[in-house]
Coordinates of C-alpha atoms and ligand atoms in Angstrom, one line a residue:
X245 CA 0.0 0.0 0.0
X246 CA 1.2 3.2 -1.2
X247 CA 1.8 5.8 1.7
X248 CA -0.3 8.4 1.1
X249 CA 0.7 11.9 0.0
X250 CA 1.5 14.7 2.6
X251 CA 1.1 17.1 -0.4
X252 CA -3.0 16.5 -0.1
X253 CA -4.5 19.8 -2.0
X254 CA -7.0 21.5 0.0
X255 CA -10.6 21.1 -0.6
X256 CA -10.3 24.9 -1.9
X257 CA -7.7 24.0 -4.3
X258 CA -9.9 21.7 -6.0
X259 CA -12.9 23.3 -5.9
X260 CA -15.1 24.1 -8.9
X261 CA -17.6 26.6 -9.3
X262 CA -20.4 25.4 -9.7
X263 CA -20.1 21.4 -8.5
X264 CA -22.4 19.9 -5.4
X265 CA -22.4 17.1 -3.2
X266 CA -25.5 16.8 -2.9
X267 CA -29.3 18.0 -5.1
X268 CA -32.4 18.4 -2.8
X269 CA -36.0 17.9 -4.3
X270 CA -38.0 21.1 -5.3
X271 CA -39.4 22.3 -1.9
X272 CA -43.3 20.7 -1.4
X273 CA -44.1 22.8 1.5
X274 CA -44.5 26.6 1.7
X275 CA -40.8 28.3 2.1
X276 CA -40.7 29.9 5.7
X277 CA -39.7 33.3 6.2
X278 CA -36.4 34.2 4.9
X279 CA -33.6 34.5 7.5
X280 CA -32.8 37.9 6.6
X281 CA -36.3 39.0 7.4
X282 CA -35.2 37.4 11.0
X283 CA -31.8 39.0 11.5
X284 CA -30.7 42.2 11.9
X285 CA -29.2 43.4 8.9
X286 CA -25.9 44.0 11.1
X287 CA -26.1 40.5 11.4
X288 CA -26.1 39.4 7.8
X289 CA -22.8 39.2 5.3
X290 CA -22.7 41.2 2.6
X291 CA -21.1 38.3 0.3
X292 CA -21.5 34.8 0.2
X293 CA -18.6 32.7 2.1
X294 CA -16.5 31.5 0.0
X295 CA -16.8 27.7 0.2
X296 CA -15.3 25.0 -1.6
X297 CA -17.7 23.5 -4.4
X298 CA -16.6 19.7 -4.4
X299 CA -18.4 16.8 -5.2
X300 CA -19.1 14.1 -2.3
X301 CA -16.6 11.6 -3.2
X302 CA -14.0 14.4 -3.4
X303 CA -14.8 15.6 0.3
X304 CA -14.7 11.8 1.3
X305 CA -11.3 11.0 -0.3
X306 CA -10.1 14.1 0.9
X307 CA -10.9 13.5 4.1
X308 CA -9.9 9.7 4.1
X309 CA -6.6 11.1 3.2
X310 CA -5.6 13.2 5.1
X311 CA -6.9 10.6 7.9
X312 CA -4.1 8.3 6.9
X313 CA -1.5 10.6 7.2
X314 CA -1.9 10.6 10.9
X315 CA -0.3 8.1 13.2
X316 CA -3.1 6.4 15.4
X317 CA -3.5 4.0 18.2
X318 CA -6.1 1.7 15.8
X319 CA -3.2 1.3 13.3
X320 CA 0.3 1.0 15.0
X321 CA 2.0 0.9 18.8
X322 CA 2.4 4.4 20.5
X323 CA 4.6 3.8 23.5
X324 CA 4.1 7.5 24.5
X325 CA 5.1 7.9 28.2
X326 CA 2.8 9.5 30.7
X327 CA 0.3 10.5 27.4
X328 CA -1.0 6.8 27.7
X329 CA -2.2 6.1 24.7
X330 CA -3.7 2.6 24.7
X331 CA -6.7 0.9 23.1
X332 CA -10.7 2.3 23.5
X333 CA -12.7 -0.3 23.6
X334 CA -15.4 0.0 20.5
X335 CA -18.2 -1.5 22.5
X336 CA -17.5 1.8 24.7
X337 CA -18.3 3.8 21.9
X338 CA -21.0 2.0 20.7
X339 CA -22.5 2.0 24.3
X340 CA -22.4 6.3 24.3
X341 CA -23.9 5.4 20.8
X342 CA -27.0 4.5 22.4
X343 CA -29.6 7.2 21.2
X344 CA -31.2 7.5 25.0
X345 CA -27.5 9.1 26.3
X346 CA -26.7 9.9 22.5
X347 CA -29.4 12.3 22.1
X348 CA -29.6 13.6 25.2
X349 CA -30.2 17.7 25.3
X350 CA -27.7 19.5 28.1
X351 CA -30.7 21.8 28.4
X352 CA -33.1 19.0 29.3
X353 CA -35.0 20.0 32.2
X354 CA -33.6 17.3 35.1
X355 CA -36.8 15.3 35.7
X356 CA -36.8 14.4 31.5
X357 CA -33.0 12.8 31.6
X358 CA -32.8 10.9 35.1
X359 CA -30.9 8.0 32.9
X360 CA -28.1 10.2 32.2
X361 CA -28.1 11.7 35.8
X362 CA -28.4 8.3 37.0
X363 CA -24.9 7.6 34.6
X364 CA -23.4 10.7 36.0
X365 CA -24.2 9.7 39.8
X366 CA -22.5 5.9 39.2
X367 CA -19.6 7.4 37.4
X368 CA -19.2 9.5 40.7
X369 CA -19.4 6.7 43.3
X370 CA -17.8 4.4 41.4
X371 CA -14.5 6.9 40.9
X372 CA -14.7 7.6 44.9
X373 CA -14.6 3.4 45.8
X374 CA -11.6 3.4 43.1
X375 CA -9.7 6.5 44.4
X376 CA -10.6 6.3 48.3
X377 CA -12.4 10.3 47.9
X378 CA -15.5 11.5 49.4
X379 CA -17.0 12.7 46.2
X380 CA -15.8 13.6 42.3
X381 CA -16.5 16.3 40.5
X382 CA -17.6 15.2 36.3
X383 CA -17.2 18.7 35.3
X384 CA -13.2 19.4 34.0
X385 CA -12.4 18.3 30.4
X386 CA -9.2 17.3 31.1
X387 CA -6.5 16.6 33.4
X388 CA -4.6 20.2 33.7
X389 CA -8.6 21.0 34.1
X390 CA -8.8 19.0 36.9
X391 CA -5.5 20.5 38.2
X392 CA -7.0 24.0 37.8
X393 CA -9.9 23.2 39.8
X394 CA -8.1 21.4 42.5
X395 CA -6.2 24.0 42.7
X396 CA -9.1 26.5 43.2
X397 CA -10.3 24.2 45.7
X398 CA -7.0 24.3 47.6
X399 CA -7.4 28.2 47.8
X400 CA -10.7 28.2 49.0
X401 CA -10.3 25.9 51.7
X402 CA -7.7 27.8 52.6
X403 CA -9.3 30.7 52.8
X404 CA -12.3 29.4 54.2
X405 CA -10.0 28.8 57.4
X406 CA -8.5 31.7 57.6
X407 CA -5.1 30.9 56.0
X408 CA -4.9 33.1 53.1
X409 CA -1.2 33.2 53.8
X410 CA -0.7 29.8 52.2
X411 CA 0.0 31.4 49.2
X412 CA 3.0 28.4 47.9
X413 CA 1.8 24.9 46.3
X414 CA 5.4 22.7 46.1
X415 CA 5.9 20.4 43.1
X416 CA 8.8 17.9 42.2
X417 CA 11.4 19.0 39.9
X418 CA 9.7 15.2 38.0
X419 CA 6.4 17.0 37.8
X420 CA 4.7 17.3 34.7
X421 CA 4.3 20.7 32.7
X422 CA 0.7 20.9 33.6
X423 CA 1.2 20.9 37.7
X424 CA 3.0 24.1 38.4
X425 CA 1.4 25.8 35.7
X426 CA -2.4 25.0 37.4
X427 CA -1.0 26.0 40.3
X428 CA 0.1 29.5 39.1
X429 CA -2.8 29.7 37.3
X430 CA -4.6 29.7 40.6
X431 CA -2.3 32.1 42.0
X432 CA -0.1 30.0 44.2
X433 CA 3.8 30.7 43.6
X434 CA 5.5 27.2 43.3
X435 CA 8.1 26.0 44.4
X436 CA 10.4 22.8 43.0
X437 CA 12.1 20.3 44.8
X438 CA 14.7 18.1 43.8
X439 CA 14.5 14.3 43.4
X440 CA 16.8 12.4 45.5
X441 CA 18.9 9.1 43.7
X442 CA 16.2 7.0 44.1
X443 CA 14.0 9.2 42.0
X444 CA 11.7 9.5 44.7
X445 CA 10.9 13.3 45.9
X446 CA 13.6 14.4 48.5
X447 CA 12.1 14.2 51.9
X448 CA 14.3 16.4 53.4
X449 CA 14.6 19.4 50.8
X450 CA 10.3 18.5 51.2
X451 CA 10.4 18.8 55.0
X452 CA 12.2 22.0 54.4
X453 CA 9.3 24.1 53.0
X454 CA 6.9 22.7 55.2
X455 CA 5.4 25.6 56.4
X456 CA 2.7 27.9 57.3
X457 CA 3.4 29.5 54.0
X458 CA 2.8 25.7 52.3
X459 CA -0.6 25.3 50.8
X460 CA -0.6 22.3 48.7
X461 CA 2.0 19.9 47.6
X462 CA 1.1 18.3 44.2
X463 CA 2.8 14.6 43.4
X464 CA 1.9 11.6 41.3
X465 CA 2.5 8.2 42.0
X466 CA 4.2 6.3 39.7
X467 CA 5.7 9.7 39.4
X468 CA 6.9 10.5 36.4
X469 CA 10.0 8.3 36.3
X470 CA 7.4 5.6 36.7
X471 CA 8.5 5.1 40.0
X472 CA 7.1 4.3 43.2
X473 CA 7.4 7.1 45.1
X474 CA 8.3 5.1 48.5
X475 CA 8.3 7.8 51.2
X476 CA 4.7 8.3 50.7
X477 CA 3.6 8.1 54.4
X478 CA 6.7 10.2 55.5
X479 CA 5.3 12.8 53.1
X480 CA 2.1 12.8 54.1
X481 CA 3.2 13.4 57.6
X482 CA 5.3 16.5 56.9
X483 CA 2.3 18.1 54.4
X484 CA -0.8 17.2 56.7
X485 CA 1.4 18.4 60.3
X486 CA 2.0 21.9 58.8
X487 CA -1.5 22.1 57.8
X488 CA -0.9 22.2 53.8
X489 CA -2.9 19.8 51.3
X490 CA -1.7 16.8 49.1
X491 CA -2.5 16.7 45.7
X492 CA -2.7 13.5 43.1
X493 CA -2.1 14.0 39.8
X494 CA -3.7 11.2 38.9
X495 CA -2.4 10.6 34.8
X496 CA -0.6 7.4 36.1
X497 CA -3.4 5.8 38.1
X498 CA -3.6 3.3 35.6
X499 CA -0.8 1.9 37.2
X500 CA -2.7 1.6 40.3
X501 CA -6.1 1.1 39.5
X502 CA -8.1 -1.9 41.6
X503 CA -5.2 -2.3 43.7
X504 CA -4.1 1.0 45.8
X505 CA -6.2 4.3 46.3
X506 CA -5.1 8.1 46.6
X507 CA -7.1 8.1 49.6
X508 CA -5.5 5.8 51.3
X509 CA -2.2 7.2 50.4
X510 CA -3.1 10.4 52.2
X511 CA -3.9 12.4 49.3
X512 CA -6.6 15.4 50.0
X513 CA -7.3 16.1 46.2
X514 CA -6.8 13.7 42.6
X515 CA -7.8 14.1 39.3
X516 CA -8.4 11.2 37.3
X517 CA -7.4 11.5 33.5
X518 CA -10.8 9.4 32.5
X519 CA -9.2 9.1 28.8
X520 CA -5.6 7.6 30.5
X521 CA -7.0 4.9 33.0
X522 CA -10.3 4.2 31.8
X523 CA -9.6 4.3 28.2
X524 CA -11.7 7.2 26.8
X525 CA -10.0 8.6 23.8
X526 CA -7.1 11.2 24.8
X527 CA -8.2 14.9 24.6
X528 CA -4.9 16.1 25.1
X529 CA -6.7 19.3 27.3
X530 CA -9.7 18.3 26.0
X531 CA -12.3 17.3 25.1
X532 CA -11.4 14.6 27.5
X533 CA -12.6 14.1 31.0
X534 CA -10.3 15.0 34.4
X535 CA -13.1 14.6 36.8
X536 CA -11.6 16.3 40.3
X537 CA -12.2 14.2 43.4
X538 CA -11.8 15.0 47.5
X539 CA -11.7 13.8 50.6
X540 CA -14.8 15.0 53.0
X541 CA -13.5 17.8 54.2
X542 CA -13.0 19.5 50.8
X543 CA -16.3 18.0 49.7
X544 CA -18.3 21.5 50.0
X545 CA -15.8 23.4 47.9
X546 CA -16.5 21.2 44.3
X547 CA -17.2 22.6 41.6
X548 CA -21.4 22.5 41.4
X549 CA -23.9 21.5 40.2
X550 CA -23.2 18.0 41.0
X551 CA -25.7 15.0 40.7
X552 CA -27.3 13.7 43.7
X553 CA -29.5 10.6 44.0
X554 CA -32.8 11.4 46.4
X555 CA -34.6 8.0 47.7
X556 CA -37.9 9.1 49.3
X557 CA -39.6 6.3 51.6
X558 CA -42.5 4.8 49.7
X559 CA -41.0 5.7 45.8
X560 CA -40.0 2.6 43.9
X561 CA -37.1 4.4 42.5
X562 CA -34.8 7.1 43.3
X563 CA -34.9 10.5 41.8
X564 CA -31.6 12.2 40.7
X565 CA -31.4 16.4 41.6
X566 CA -28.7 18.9 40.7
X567 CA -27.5 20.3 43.9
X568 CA -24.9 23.3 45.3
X569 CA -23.3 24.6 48.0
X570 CA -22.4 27.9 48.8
X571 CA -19.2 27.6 49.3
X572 CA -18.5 25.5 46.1
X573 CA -15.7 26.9 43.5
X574 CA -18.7 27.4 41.4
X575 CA -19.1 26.1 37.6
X576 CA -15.4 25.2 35.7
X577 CA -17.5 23.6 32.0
X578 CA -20.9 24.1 30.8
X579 CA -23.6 21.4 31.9
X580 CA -22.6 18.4 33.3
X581 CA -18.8 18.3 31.6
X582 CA -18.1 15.7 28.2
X583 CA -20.8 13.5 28.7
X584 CA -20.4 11.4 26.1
X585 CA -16.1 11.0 27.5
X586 CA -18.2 10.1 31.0
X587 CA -19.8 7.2 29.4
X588 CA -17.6 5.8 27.9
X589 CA -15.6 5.7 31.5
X590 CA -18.2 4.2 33.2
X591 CA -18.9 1.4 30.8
X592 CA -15.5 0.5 30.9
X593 CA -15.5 0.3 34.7
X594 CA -18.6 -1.8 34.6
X595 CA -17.2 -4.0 31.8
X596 CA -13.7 -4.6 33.6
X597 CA -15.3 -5.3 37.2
X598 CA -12.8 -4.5 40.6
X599 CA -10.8 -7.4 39.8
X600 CA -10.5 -6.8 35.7
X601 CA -9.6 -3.4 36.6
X602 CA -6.9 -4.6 39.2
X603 CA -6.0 -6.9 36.3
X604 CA -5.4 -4.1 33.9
X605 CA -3.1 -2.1 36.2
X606 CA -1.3 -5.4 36.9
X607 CA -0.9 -5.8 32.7
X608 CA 0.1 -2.0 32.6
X609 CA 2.8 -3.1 34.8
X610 CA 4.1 -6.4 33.5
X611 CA 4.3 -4.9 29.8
X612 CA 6.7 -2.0 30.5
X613 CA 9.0 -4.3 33.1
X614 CA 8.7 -6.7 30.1
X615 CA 9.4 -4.6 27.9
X616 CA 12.7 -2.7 30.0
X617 CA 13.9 -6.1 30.1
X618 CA 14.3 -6.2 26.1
X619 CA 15.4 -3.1 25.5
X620 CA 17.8 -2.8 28.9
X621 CA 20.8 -3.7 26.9
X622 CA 20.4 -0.6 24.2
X623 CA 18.2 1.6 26.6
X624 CA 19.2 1.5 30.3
X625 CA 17.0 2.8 32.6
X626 CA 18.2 6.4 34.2
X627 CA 17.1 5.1 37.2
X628 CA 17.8 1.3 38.0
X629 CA 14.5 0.6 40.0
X630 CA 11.8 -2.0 38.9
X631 CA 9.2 0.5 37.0
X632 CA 5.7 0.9 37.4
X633 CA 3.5 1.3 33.9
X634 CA 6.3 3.2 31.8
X635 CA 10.3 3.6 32.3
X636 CA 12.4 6.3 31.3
X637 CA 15.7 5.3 29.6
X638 CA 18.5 7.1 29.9
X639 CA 19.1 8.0 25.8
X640 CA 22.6 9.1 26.3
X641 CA 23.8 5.4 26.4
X642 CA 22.8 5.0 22.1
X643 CA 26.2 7.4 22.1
X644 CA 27.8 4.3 22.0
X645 CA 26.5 3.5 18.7
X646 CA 27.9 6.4 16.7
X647 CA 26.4 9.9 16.5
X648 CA 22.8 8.3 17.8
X649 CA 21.0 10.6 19.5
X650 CA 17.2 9.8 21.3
X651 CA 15.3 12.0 18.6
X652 CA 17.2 10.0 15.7
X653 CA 16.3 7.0 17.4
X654 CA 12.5 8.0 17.6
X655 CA 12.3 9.2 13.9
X656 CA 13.7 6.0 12.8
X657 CA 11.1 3.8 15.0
X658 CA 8.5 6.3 12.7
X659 CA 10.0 4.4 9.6
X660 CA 9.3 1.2 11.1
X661 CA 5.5 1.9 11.7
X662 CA 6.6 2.9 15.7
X663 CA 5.5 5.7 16.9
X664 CA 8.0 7.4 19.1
X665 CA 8.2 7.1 22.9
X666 CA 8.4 10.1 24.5
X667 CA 11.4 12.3 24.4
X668 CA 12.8 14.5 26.3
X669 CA 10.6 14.2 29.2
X670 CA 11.3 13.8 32.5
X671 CA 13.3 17.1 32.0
X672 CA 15.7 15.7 34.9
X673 CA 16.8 12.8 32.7
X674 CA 18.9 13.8 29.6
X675 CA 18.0 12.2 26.5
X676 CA 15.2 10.9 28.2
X677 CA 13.3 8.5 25.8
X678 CA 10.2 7.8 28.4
X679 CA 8.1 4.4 27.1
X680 CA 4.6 3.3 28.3
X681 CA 3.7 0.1 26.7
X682 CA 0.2 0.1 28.4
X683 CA -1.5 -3.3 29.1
X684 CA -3.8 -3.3 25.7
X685 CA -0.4 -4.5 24.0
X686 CA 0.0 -7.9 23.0
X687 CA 3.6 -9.5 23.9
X688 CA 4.5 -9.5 20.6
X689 CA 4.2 -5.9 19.8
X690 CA 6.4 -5.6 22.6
X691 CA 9.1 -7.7 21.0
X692 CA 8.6 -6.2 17.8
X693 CA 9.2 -3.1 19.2
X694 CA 12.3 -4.0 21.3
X695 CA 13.7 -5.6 17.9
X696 CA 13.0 -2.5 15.8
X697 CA 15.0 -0.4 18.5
X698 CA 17.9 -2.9 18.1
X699 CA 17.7 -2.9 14.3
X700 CA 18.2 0.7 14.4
X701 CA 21.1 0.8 17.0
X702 CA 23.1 -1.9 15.5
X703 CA 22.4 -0.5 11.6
X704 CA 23.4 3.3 13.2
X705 CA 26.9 1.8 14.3
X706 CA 29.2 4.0 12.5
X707 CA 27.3 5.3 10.0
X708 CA 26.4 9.4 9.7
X709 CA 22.9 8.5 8.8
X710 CA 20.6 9.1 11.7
X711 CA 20.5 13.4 11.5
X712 CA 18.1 12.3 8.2
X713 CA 15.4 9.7 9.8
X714 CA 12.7 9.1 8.9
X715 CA 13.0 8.3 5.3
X716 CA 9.7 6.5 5.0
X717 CA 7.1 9.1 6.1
X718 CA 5.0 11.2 4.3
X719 CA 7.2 14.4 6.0
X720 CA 10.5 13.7 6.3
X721 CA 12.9 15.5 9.2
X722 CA 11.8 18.8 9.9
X723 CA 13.9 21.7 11.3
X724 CA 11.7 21.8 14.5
X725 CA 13.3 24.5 16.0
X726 CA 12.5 26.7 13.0
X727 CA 9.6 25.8 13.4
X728 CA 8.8 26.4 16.8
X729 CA 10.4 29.6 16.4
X730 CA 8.8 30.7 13.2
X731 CA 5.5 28.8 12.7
X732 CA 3.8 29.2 9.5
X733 CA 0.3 28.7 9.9
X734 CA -1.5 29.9 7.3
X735 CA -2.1 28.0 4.3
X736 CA -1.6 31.2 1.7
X737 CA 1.1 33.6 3.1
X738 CA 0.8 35.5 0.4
X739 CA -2.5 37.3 0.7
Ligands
PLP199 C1 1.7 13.3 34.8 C2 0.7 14.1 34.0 N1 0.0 15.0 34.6 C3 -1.0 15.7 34.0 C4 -1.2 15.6 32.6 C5 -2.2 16.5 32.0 O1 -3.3 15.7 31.5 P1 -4.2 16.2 30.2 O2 -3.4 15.9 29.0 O3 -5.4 15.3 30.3 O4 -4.5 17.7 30.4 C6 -0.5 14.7 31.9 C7 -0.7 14.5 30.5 O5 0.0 13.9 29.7 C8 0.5 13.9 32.6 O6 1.2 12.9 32.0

């Protein structure tokens, strides 16, 4: 199969005055009142738009296209690391499918949609059992949303007790992007602190700012070295006896899933990236689903409405109300968050079970220690612990072969229908190539993978090839920092 070209024309550049995709039948009922009799004429264009006239099957290949010029998890292996991209079920689709929750109307008065409440309300209680939280807020559309309304929660507990002096939320110098930017996005000032050798947070630089200044401290765990972080009650102690907050980021949970709960690890606040663990399709900031969840004493400060369930004495079954509370962070999406993302999260939960979904963390796992036990030869890991879900290989070790560098390593997986790992992420690790196999992978991918990567290093020996990988791709090597620098986005720069 050919690839297809990267040079598609746009639908404009093939347009033809004149050509339809479609005829409709001479109108058989009166013609209703024209819109510009309805509208302001401030409201109205002066000039038609300027749409391309294409035929269907023109707009379909077009569109087919340009569809396979995209990597995607439904046609090849995307190791990306702490992205998780792994398999969505299709029965979960065809489950939000359903026309009941399909064509439900966010405007629908509450007593027409109680199904869809009643969806909402079991996606809530079934999120607390998993994570060990009081309650979950549906609402944020991703998980630096969630971040930014935990965040917001943080504050206005703190506030609500008096303490608007906690004005610093610390983070690890592992820590995603996302977690000090929600946090000064809320207005906290952050402050890092180093990993120790382990690649666990350093307890002692973290005692250190625990204060009365401290208002949160924001971890994962797996962090992001996929580690364990294994001081976990120790830091718990040191946040919680200075009165600050802990926060979960929870974009690794599916490493934990079924088998060990935020809650329990002392944690005050946790997203959950719906479309990471419970295999919704990645929104990349949306539109995904980063629900926010909190223990009971936070519980009052979620974002509202949120969906109760009512059972009255002497009803057969229960009623589902929208309810607030004053002191709530208020609204942070429109309605009732991506509802269609929600049900797809809940049918996978009820699909999987407690034990399935124990089983899936347990696969996430046993894939990416199987897999660093392929690849340990050419990819050492930068820290030489047993890995959670992903690893993160220290890239500097391909030196060996040549002028191999991590990004000429992950351009030449592209040639071999790979997508790339992560790279250069952790920003603690240099020539970090950061791999999550995720547990939808079957072994032999795995080993298909770990051969490609040897392939590569042992072809590279010697040779002064890698700076021009891929070669197979419908866009070659680009100069990315030209590009970052001086992006051209517009298709026509000369008008
Ligand atoms: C550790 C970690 N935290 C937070 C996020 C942000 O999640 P989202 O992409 O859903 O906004 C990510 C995303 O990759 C992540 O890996």
């Amino acid at each position: 199969m050919s690839l297809p070209d990267a040079k598609e024309p746009l639908l404009h550049e093939i347009s033809v005055p004149g050509r339809r995709a479609y005829r409709l039948p001479p109108m058989d009922v009166p013609i209703a009142e024209a819109v510009s009799d309805l509208l302001p004429g401030v409201a109205l264009r002066q000039e038609a738009p300027q749409l391309p006239e294409c035929s269907e099957l023109q707009v379909v290949r077009h569109f087919t296209r340009l569809s396979r010029l995209n990597f995607a998890i439904d046609t090849g292996f995307y190791p990306l690391g702490s992205c998780t991209m792994k398999y969505n079920p299709k029965v979960d689709d065809e489950i939000a499918n359903l026309p009941g929750l399909r064509d439900v109307h966010p405007y629908a008065p509450a007593d027409c949609v109680q199904g869809a409440l009643a969806v909402l309300w079991q996606l809530e209680r079934a999120l607390c059992t998993l994570a060990g939280m009081d309650a979950f807020s549906l609402q944020p559309a991703a998980g630096a949303h969630g971040e930014l309304a935990g965040m917001f929660i943080c504050a206005a507990y703190h506030k609500s007790r008096g303490e608007p002096h906690r004005t610093r939320v610390v983070v690890p110098d592992s820590a995603h992007g996302t977690n000090p930017a929600s946090a000064a996005m809320a207005g906290f000032d952050v402050v890092e602190v180093p990993s120790d050798h382990r690649g666990n947070v350093d307890l002692h630089q973290l005692r250190s700012v625990c204060d009365e200044r401290l208002a949160a401290v924001m971890l994962t765990n797996p962090n992001t070295l996929g580690l364990w972080e294994e001081q976990m009650e120790e830091v718990s102690r040191a946040v919680h006896g200075c009165g600050g907050l802990l926060y979960y980021d929870g974009a690794n949970a599916n490493a934990i899933v079924g088998r060990v709960r935020p809650g329990d690890m002392g944690f005050d606040i946790c997203h959950l990236n719906l479309h990471k663990t419970f295999s919704t399709p990645h929104g990349m900031g949306g539109p995904g689903a980063g629900p926010v969840g909190v223990a009971r004493h936070l519980t009052p400060f979620l974002p509202s409405p949120r969906v109760q369930r009512v059972d009255s004495p002497g009803e057969a079954t229960a009623r589902y109300v929208l309810t607030s509370t004053p002191e709530s962070i208020g609204r942070v999406r429109a309605f009732y968050g991506n509802f269609a993302v929600l049900v797809r999260a809940l049918a996978y939960i009820r699909t999987h079970g407690g034990d399935g979904l124990a089983e899936v963390s347990g696969h996430a796992v046993l894939a990416a220690n199987y897999l660093l036990a392929l690849l340990r030869e050419d990819l050492p890991p930068a820290i030489d612990r047993q890995p959670m879900h992903e690893f993160v290989a220290d890239g500097t070790a391909l030196a060996r072969h040549g002028s191999l560098r991590a990004i000429d390593l992950c351009k030449a997986l592209l040639d071999r229908g790979f997508h790339a790992p992560t790279m250069y992420f952790p920003l603690i690790v240099k020539e970090a190539l950061m791999i999550e196999p995720t547990e939808t992978e079957p072994r032999e991918v795995l080993e298909a993978f770990a051969a490609a990567v040897r392939e590569i290093v042992v072809t590279s020996t010697g040779a002064d090839a890698p700076g021009s990988f891929p070669t197979e791709t419908p866009i070659r090597r680009m100069d990315e920092v030209n590009a970052a620098r001086h992006p051209v986005l517009r298709w026509n720069t000369t008008t």
